[in-house]
Short mmCIF file of C-alpha atoms in Angstrom, two decimals:
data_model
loop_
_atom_site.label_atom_id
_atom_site.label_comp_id
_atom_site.label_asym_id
_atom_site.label_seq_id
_atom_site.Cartn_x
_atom_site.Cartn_y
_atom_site.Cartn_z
CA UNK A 1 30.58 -7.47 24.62
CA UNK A 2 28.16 -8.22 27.28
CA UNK A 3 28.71 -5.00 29.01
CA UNK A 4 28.43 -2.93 25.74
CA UNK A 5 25.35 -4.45 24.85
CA UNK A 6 22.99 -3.75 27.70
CA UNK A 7 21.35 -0.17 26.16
CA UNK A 8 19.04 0.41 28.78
CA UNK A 9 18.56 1.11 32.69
CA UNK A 10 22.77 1.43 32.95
CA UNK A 11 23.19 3.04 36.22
CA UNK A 12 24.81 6.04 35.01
CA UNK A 13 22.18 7.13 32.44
CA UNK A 14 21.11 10.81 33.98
CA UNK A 15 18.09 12.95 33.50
CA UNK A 16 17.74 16.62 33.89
CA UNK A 17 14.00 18.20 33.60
CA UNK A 18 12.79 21.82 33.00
CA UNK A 19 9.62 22.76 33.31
CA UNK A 20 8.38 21.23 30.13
CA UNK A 21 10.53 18.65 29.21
CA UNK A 22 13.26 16.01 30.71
CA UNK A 23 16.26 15.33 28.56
CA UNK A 24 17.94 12.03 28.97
CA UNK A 25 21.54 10.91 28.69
CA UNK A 26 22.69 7.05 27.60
CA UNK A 27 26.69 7.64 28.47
CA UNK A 28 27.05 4.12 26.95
CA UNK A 29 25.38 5.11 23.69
CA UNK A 30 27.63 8.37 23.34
CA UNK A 31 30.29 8.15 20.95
CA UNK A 32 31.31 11.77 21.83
CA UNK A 33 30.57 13.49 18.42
CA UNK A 34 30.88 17.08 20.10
CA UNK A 35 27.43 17.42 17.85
CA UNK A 36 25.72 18.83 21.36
CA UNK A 37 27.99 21.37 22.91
CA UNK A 38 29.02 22.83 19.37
CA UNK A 39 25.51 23.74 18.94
CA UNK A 40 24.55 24.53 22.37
CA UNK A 41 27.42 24.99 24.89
CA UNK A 42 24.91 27.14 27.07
CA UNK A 43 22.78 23.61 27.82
CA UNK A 44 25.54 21.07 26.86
CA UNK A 45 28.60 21.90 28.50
CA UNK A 46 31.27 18.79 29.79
CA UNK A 47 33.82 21.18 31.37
CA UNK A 48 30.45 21.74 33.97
CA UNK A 49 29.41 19.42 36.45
CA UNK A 50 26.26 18.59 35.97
CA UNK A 51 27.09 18.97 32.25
CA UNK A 52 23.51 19.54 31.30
CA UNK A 53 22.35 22.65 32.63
CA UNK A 54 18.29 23.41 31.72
CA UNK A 55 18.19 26.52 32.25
CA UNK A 56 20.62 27.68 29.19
CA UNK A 57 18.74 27.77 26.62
CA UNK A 58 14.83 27.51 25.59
CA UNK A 59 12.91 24.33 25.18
CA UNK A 60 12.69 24.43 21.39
CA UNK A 61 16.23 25.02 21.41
CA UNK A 62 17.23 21.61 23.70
CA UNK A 63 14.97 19.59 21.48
CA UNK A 64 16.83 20.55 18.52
CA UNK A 65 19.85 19.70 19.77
CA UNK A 66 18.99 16.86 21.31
CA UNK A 67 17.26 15.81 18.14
CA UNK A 68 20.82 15.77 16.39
CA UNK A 69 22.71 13.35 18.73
CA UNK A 70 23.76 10.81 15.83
CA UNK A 71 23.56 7.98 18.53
CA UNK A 72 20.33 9.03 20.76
CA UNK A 73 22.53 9.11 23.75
CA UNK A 74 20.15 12.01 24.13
CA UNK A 75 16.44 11.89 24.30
CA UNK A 76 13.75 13.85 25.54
CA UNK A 77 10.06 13.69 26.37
CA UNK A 78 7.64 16.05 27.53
CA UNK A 79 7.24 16.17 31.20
CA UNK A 80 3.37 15.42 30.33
CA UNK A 81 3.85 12.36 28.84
CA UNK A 82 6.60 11.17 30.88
CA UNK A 83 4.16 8.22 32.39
CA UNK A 84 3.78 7.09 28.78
CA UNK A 85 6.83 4.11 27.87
CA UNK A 86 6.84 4.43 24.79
CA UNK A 87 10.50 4.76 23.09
CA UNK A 88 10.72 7.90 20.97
CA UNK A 89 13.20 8.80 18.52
CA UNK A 90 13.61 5.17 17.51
CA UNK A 91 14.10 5.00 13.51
CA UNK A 92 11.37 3.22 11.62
CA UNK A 93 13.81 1.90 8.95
CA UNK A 94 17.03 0.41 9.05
CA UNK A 95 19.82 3.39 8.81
CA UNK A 96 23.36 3.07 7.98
CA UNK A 97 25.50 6.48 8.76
CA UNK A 98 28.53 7.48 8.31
CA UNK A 99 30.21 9.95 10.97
CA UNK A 100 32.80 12.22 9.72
CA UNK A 101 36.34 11.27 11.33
CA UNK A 102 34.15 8.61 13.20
CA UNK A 103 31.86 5.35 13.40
CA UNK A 104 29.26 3.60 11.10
CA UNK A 105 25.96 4.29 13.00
CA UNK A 106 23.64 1.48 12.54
CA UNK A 107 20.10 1.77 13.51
CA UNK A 108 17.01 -0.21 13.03
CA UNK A 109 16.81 -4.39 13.01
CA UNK A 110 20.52 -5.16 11.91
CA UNK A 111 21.83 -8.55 12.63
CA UNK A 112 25.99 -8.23 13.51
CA UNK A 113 27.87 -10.84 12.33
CA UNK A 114 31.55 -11.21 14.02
CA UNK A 115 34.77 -11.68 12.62
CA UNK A 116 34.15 -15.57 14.48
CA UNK A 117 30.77 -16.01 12.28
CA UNK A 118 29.04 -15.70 15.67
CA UNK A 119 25.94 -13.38 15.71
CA UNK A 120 26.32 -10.54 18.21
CA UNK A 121 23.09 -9.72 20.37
CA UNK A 122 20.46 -8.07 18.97
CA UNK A 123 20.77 -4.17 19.04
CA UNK A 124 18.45 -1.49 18.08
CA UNK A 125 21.44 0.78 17.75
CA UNK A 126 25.23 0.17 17.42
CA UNK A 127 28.55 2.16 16.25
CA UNK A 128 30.92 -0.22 14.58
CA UNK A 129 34.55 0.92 14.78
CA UNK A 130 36.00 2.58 10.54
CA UNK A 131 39.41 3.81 12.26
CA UNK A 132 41.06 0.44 12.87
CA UNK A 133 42.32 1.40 16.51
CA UNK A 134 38.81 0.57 19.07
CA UNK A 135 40.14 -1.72 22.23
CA UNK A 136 36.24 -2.73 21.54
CA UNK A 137 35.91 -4.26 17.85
CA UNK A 138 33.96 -4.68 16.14
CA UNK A 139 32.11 -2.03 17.99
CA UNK A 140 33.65 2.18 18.59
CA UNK A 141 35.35 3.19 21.92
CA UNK A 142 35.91 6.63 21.03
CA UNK A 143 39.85 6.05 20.30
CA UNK A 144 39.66 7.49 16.69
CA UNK A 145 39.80 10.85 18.68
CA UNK A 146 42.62 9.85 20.37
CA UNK A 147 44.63 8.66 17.12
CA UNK A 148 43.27 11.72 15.25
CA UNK A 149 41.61 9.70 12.58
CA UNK A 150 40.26 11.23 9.83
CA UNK A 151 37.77 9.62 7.57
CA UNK A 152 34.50 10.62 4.95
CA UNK B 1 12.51 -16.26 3.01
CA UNK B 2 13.56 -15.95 6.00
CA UNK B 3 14.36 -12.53 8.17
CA UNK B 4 13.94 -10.39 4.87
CA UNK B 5 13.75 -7.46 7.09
CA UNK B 6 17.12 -7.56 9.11
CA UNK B 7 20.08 -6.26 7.51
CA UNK B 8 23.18 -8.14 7.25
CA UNK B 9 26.20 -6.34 9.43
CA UNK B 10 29.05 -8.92 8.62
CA UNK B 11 32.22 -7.95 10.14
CA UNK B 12 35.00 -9.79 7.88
CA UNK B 13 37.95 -10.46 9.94
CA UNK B 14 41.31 -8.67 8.70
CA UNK B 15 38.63 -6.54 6.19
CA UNK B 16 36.00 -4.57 5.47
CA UNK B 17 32.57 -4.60 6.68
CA UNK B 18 30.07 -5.85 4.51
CA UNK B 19 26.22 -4.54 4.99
CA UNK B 20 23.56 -6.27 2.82
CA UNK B 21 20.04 -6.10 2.94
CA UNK B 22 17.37 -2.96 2.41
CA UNK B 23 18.73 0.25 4.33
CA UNK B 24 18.90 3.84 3.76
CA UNK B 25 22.53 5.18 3.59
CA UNK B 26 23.38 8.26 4.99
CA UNK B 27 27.22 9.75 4.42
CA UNK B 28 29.16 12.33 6.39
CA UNK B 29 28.21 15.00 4.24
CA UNK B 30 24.44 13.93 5.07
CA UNK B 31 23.93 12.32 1.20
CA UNK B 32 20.64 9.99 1.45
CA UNK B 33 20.43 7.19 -0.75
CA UNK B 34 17.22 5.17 -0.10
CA UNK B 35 17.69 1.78 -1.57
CA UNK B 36 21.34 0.52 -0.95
CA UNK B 37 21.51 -3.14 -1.17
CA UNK B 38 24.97 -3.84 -0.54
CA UNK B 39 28.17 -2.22 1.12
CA UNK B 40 31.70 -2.66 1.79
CA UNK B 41 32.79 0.17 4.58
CA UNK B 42 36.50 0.49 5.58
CA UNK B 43 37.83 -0.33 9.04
CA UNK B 44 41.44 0.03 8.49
CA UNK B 45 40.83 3.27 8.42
CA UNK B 46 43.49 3.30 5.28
CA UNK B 47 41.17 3.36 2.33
CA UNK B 48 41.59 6.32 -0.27
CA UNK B 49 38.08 6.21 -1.01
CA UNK B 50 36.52 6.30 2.14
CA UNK B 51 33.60 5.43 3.53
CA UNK B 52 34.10 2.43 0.88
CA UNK B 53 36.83 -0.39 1.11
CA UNK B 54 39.60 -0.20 -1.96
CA UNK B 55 41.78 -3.19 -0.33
CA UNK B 56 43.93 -1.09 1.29
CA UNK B 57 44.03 -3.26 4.44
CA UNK B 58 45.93 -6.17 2.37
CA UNK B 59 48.94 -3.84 1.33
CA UNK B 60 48.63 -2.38 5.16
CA UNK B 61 48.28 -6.19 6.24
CA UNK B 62 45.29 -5.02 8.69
CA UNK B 63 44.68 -7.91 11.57
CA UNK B 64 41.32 -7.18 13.49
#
């Protein structure tokens, strides 16, 4: 779990900046919920490499996207306040969510409690596997995609 | 009273998972219900009333 647990500063987190604002991606946070390029395959595109491209669509536009991630594997912050640390987009009370054909998203102070009775490591935000099939339990990999699960 | 704020993510082993504590609950058709106190979520994935647990995983005999 050790490797799933470390949120921040992952070497492959990426940033891409327009002239306004700098969007950031968490690849260890994203739970691949297609929620970005559905909306905005212009800006979000995989297929693309990079697979953020700024220049597709207006600011306003990225932000509202980027505000929908279910997992904040995207962020933003004005390129004005970039100096400032503070950590937007962090809930203020504890959430419980339910993706369709996906995870539980869990955000806020949660305490995780394995199948062992051994508390996990504290977590501001977490995706706990509903399709029965994650290589990763308690926690999502992404393989209810692969098994096609389907779940309210 | 200790840790009144944290809420309880308790993974049973072979069942559901059981959240307690003060949370707001969100469903996948983006329902809100602000003062959920306790929880039993699927992950068998076999339930017929999901997001909830209905036992399912005994008949399926669910190990994880």
């Amino acid at each position: 779990m050790e490797e799933f647990n470390s949120e921040y500063n992952d070497n492959n987190d990426r940033k891409y900046s327009n002239d306004e604002i700098t969007v950031y991606w968490y690849p260890k946070k994203c739970i691949h919920a297609t929620t970005c390029y559905k909306e905005l395959i212009e800006v979000f595109n995989p297929r693309k490499r990079p697979w953020v491209d700024m220049s597709g669509a207006p600011t306003n536009e990225i932000i509202r996207v980027v505000d929908m991630c279910p997992t904040q594997a995207l962020a933003y912050k004005w390129n004005k306040s970039i100096t400032e640390t503070s950590d937007k987009g962090i809930a203020s009370e504890n959430e419980v969510r339910i993706m369709e054909d996906g995870p539980m998203v869990i955000k806020g102070d949660f305490k995780i409690i394995g199948t062992d009775g051994k508390e996990h490591k504290k977590m501001k935000m977490a995706s706990i596997c509903r399709c029965g099939a994650s290589m990763k339990m308690p926690f999502c990999d992404g393989t209810h995609r692969k098994i096609g699960f389907a779940g309210k | 009273m200790e840790n009144t704020e944290s809420v309880k993510i308790h993974i049973i082993k072979d069942g559901p998972i059981h959240v307690s504590g003060k949370f707001v609950f969100k469903d996948s058709s983006g329902n809100v219900t602000e003062k959920h106190e306790e929880l039993y979520i699927c992950r068998c994935g076999g339930s017929e009333n999901k997001p909830f647990c209905d036992g399912t995983h005994k008949k399926i005999g669910v190990k994880n």
